[in-house]
DNA sequence: CGGAATCCCTTAGGATACTG
DNA sequence: CAGTATCCTAAGGGATTCCG
């Protein structure tokens, strides 16, 4: 991350890389898919629906996505506390793009065993 | 990576997560974009066009993508050795999906400074 | 309930040197 | 030229404990 951010957009690779950064981390997609369709979830609901995740990771990924403008956080000041998470409009707009990626992944041809993809030329 | 591959596809999140794994690593996109459009590049050409990458990372990412069926490797048995890399048909098919992601990223609204996205409710 | 803080381990990845 | 091998550091991420 020694690269400074130029106003000039740089290569397409740079921009896609930046886009993928919004999705990096092992858990963001899991969280995202529980929020698609306008679903509103409490912290503890997300925690329970993704048993393998630790609170640290859950809060960390949520915070990042919130900072990125993907997730909205609503705090209800009451006891006990209640915090709800949902997607922003931009976050919802991610869905089709993920579908495109999903579609691509599904067209993956079966690999011919043994030869990988290397071609030997004499 | 402790998850076995089921014939049953699992959730959409799982499948997108798997798709993104093909692109994980700081360098794959940089490499990919130098191969899009049917370009054929030698190892040393890739190395020179991405100055910041180490040989270790270059070969590692290439090998992974080769194993994933994204990249094709052609070895010319001669001295000095010559190895060329190019995209498979499936690898080329990634381009539109990345464009979709790129398009999404570009629609990102400017964040209102200070408030992040948290909403406080009394 | 919804976090923050701390500790610790594992992994990604860089630098360098060597080989067919 | 196109890799391998080794070492080492930094970051990712889990478990646990504490707080408003």
Coordinates of C-alpha atoms (C1' of nucleotides) in Angstrom, one line a residue:
Chain A
X1 CA 0.0 0.0 0.0
X2 CA 2.9 2.4 -0.7
X3 CA 0.9 3.7 -3.7
X4 CA -0.4 7.2 -3.4
X5 CA -3.9 8.0 -4.7
X6 CA -3.8 10.0 -7.8
X7 CA -6.7 12.2 -9.0
X8 CA -5.8 10.6 -12.4
X9 CA -7.6 7.3 -12.2
X10 CA -4.7 5.2 -13.4
X11 CA -5.1 1.9 -15.1
X12 CA -8.3 -0.2 -15.2
X13 CA -6.4 -2.7 -13.0
X14 CA -6.0 -0.1 -10.3
X15 CA -9.6 0.7 -10.3
X16 CA -10.8 -2.8 -10.2
X17 CA -8.3 -3.5 -7.5
X18 CA -9.8 -0.7 -5.5
X19 CA -13.3 -2.1 -6.1
X20 CA -12.3 -5.5 -4.9
X21 CA -10.8 -4.0 -1.8
X22 CA -14.3 -3.1 -0.7
X23 CA -15.0 -6.8 -0.8
X24 CA -11.8 -8.2 0.7
X25 CA -11.8 -10.0 3.9
X26 CA -13.2 -13.5 4.4
X27 CA -16.6 -12.3 5.8
X28 CA -17.9 -9.4 3.9
X29 CA -19.7 -11.4 1.3
X30 CA -21.4 -13.5 4.0
X31 CA -22.6 -10.4 5.7
X32 CA -23.6 -8.8 2.4
X33 CA -25.8 -11.6 1.3
X34 CA -27.6 -11.4 4.6
X35 CA -28.4 -7.8 3.9
X36 CA -29.3 -8.0 0.3
X37 CA -33.0 -7.3 -0.5
X38 CA -33.3 -4.5 2.0
X39 CA -33.0 -6.8 5.0
X40 CA -32.3 -5.1 8.3
X41 CA -30.3 -7.1 10.8
X42 CA -29.2 -6.6 14.4
X43 CA -25.6 -7.2 15.4
X44 CA -26.5 -10.3 17.3
X45 CA -28.6 -11.6 14.5
X46 CA -25.7 -11.4 12.1
X47 CA -23.5 -13.0 14.7
X48 CA -25.8 -15.9 15.1
X49 CA -26.4 -16.4 11.4
X50 CA -22.7 -16.6 10.7
X51 CA -21.6 -18.9 13.5
X52 CA -17.9 -19.1 12.4
X53 CA -17.3 -15.4 12.7
X54 CA -15.8 -13.8 15.7
X55 CA -17.2 -10.5 17.1
X56 CA -14.0 -8.8 16.3
X57 CA -14.2 -9.7 12.6
X58 CA -17.9 -9.0 12.4
X59 CA -17.5 -5.5 13.8
X60 CA -14.4 -4.8 11.8
X61 CA -15.9 -5.8 8.5
X62 CA -19.1 -3.9 9.3
X63 CA -17.2 -0.8 10.2
X64 CA -15.2 -1.0 7.0
X65 CA -18.2 -1.4 4.8
X66 CA -19.9 1.4 6.7
X67 CA -16.9 3.7 6.0
X68 CA -17.0 2.6 2.4
X69 CA -20.6 3.6 2.2
X70 CA -21.9 0.1 1.6
X71 CA -23.6 -0.5 4.9
X72 CA -25.8 1.8 7.0
X73 CA -25.7 1.6 10.8
X74 CA -28.6 2.6 13.0
X75 CA -28.1 2.9 16.7
X76 CA -31.2 2.8 19.0
X77 CA -30.3 4.5 22.3
X78 CA -32.0 2.3 24.7
X79 CA -31.2 -0.3 27.3
X80 CA -30.3 -2.9 26.3
X81 CA -28.7 -1.3 23.3
X82 CA -29.9 -2.1 19.8
X83 CA -28.0 -1.6 16.6
X84 CA -29.3 -2.4 13.2
X85 CA -27.4 -2.8 10.0
X86 CA -28.7 -2.5 6.4
X87 CA -27.4 -1.8 3.0
X88 CA -27.2 1.7 1.4
X89 CA -28.5 2.2 -2.1
X90 CA -25.0 1.8 -3.4
X91 CA -24.6 -1.4 -1.4
X92 CA -27.7 -2.8 -2.9
X93 CA -26.3 -1.9 -6.4
X94 CA -23.5 -4.4 -5.8
X95 CA -25.8 -7.3 -6.3
X96 CA -25.8 -7.4 -10.1
X97 CA -22.1 -7.1 -10.3
X98 CA -21.6 -10.0 -7.9
X99 CA -24.1 -11.9 -10.1
X100 CA -21.9 -11.3 -13.1
X101 CA -18.9 -12.7 -11.2
X102 CA -21.0 -15.6 -10.1
X103 CA -22.1 -16.2 -13.7
X104 CA -18.5 -16.2 -14.8
X105 CA -17.4 -18.6 -12.1
X106 CA -20.2 -21.1 -13.1
X107 CA -18.9 -21.3 -16.6
X108 CA -15.6 -22.7 -15.4
X109 CA -14.7 -25.7 -17.6
X110 CA -13.7 -28.9 -15.8
X111 CA -9.9 -29.2 -15.7
X112 CA -8.3 -32.1 -17.6
X113 CA -6.6 -33.9 -14.9
X114 CA -2.8 -34.3 -14.9
X115 CA -1.8 -31.7 -17.5
X116 CA -2.8 -28.5 -15.7
X117 CA -2.7 -26.0 -18.4
X118 CA 0.9 -26.0 -19.3
X119 CA 1.8 -26.7 -22.9
X120 CA 5.2 -28.1 -23.8
X121 CA 6.8 -27.1 -27.1
X122 CA 9.9 -28.6 -28.5
Chain B
X1 CA -9.7 -23.2 3.1
X2 CA -11.0 -26.0 5.3
X3 CA -14.2 -26.2 3.3
X4 CA -14.7 -29.2 1.1
X5 CA -16.3 -28.8 -2.3
X6 CA -19.8 -30.1 -2.3
X7 CA -21.7 -31.0 -5.5
X8 CA -24.5 -29.1 -3.8
X9 CA -23.6 -25.5 -4.6
X10 CA -24.3 -24.0 -1.1
X11 CA -25.3 -20.4 -0.7
X12 CA -24.7 -17.7 -3.4
X13 CA -22.3 -16.2 -0.9
X14 CA -20.2 -19.3 -0.9
X15 CA -20.0 -19.3 -4.7
X16 CA -19.2 -15.7 -5.1
X17 CA -16.6 -16.1 -2.4
X18 CA -15.1 -18.9 -4.4
X19 CA -15.1 -16.7 -7.5
X20 CA -13.3 -14.0 -5.7
X21 CA -10.7 -16.4 -4.5
X22 CA -9.6 -16.7 -8.0
X23 CA -8.7 -13.0 -7.9
X24 CA -7.3 -12.8 -4.5
X25 CA -3.7 -11.7 -4.0
X26 CA -2.3 -8.3 -4.6
X27 CA -1.0 -9.0 -8.1
X28 CA -3.5 -11.1 -10.1
X29 CA -5.4 -8.2 -11.5
X30 CA -2.2 -6.5 -12.6
X31 CA -1.2 -9.6 -14.4
X32 CA -4.6 -10.2 -15.8
X33 CA -4.9 -6.8 -17.4
X34 CA -1.6 -7.4 -19.2
X35 CA -3.1 -10.5 -20.6
X36 CA -6.5 -9.3 -21.6
X37 CA -7.2 -9.0 -25.3
X38 CA -5.3 -12.2 -26.2
X39 CA -1.9 -10.8 -25.3
X40 CA 0.9 -13.2 -25.0
X41 CA 3.6 -12.3 -22.6
X42 CA 6.9 -13.9 -21.5
X43 CA 7.8 -14.3 -17.9
X44 CA 10.4 -11.6 -18.1
X45 CA 8.0 -9.2 -19.9
X46 CA 5.5 -9.5 -17.1
X47 CA 8.2 -9.0 -14.6
X48 CA 9.4 -5.8 -16.3
X49 CA 5.9 -4.4 -16.8
X50 CA 5.1 -4.8 -13.1
X51 CA 8.3 -3.5 -11.5
X52 CA 7.0 -3.8 -7.9
X53 CA 6.4 -7.5 -8.0
X54 CA 8.9 -10.1 -6.9
X55 CA 9.6 -13.2 -9.0
X56 CA 8.3 -15.3 -6.1
X57 CA 4.9 -13.5 -6.2
X58 CA 4.8 -13.4 -10.0
X59 CA 5.4 -17.1 -10.4
X60 CA 3.1 -17.9 -7.5
X61 CA 0.2 -16.0 -8.8
X62 CA 0.7 -17.3 -12.3
X63 CA 0.8 -20.9 -11.1
X64 CA -2.4 -20.4 -9.1
X65 CA -4.2 -18.9 -12.1
X66 CA -2.9 -21.6 -14.3
X67 CA -4.2 -24.2 -11.8
X68 CA -7.5 -22.4 -11.8
X69 CA -7.7 -22.6 -15.5
X70 CA -7.5 -18.8 -16.1
X71 CA -4.0 -18.7 -17.5
X72 CA -2.3 -20.9 -20.1
X73 CA 1.4 -21.5 -19.9
X74 CA 3.5 -22.4 -23.0
X75 CA 7.0 -23.7 -22.5
X76 CA 9.5 -23.5 -25.4
X77 CA 12.2 -26.0 -24.8
X78 CA 15.2 -24.1 -26.0
X79 CA 18.2 -22.3 -24.6
X80 CA 17.8 -19.9 -23.2
X81 CA 14.4 -21.1 -22.0
X82 CA 11.3 -19.2 -23.1
X83 CA 7.9 -19.4 -21.4
X84 CA 4.8 -17.6 -22.6
X85 CA 1.7 -16.8 -20.7
X86 CA -1.8 -16.0 -22.1
X87 CA -5.4 -16.2 -21.0
X88 CA -7.6 -19.2 -21.5
X89 CA -11.0 -18.6 -23.1
X90 CA -12.5 -18.7 -19.6
X91 CA -9.9 -16.2 -18.4
X92 CA -10.8 -13.8 -21.2
X93 CA -14.5 -14.2 -20.2
X94 CA -13.6 -12.6 -16.8
X95 CA -13.3 -9.2 -18.5
X96 CA -17.0 -8.3 -18.6
X97 CA -17.5 -9.3 -15.0
X98 CA -14.7 -7.1 -13.9
X99 CA -16.2 -4.3 -15.9
X100 CA -19.4 -4.7 -14.0
X101 CA -17.6 -4.4 -10.8
X102 CA -15.7 -1.5 -12.1
X103 CA -18.9 0.2 -13.2
X104 CA -20.4 -0.3 -9.7
X105 CA -17.3 1.2 -8.0
X106 CA -17.5 4.3 -10.2
X107 CA -21.1 5.0 -9.1
X108 CA -19.9 5.4 -5.5
X109 CA -21.5 8.5 -4.0
X110 CA -19.2 11.0 -2.2
X111 CA -19.3 10.5 1.5
X112 CA -20.7 13.3 3.6
X113 CA -17.8 14.1 5.8
X114 CA -18.1 13.6 9.6
X115 CA -21.1 11.4 10.0
X116 CA -19.9 8.3 8.3
X117 CA -23.2 6.3 7.8
X118 CA -24.3 5.8 11.3
X119 CA -27.7 7.0 12.3
X120 CA -28.5 7.8 15.9
X121 CA -32.0 7.1 17.1
X122 CA -33.3 8.2 20.5
Chain C
dC1 C1' -26.5 -5.9 23.9
dG2 C1' -22.9 -4.1 21.3
dG3 C1' -18.9 -3.3 21.3
dA4 C1' -13.3 -2.1 22.6
dA5 C1' -8.8 -3.8 24.1
dT6 C1' -5.4 -7.2 24.5
dC7 C1' -2.7 -11.3 23.5
dC8 C1' -1.2 -14.7 20.4
dC9 C1' -0.7 -17.5 16.3
dT10 C1' -0.9 -18.2 11.4
dT11 C1' -0.4 -16.7 6.8
dA12 C1' 0.9 -13.6 2.9
dG13 C1' 4.4 -11.7 0.9
dG14 C1' 9.3 -9.3 0.3
dA15 C1' 14.6 -9.9 -0.1
dT16 C1' 18.2 -12.5 -1.3
dA17 C1' 20.8 -16.3 -3.2
dC18 C1' 21.2 -20.3 -6.1
dT19 C1' 20.1 -23.6 -10.3
dG20 C1' 18.9 -26.1 -15.0
Chain D
dC1 C1' 15.7 -16.9 -18.9
dA2 C1' 12.8 -18.9 -15.8
dG3 C1' 12.4 -20.4 -12.2
dT4 C1' 13.5 -22.7 -6.6
dA5 C1' 14.8 -22.4 -1.9
dT6 C1' 15.4 -20.1 2.4
dC7 C1' 14.8 -16.6 5.6
dC8 C1' 12.2 -13.0 7.7
dT9 C1' 8.7 -9.4 8.6
dA10 C1' 4.0 -7.6 8.6
dA11 C1' -0.5 -8.1 8.4
dG12 C1' -4.8 -11.0 9.1
dG13 C1' -7.5 -13.0 12.1
dG14 C1' -9.0 -16.0 16.5
dA15 C1' -9.8 -16.2 21.7
dT16 C1' -10.5 -14.0 25.7
dT17 C1' -11.5 -10.3 28.8
dC18 C1' -13.5 -5.9 30.1
dC19 C1' -16.9 -1.8 29.6
dG20 C1' -21.3 1.6 28.9

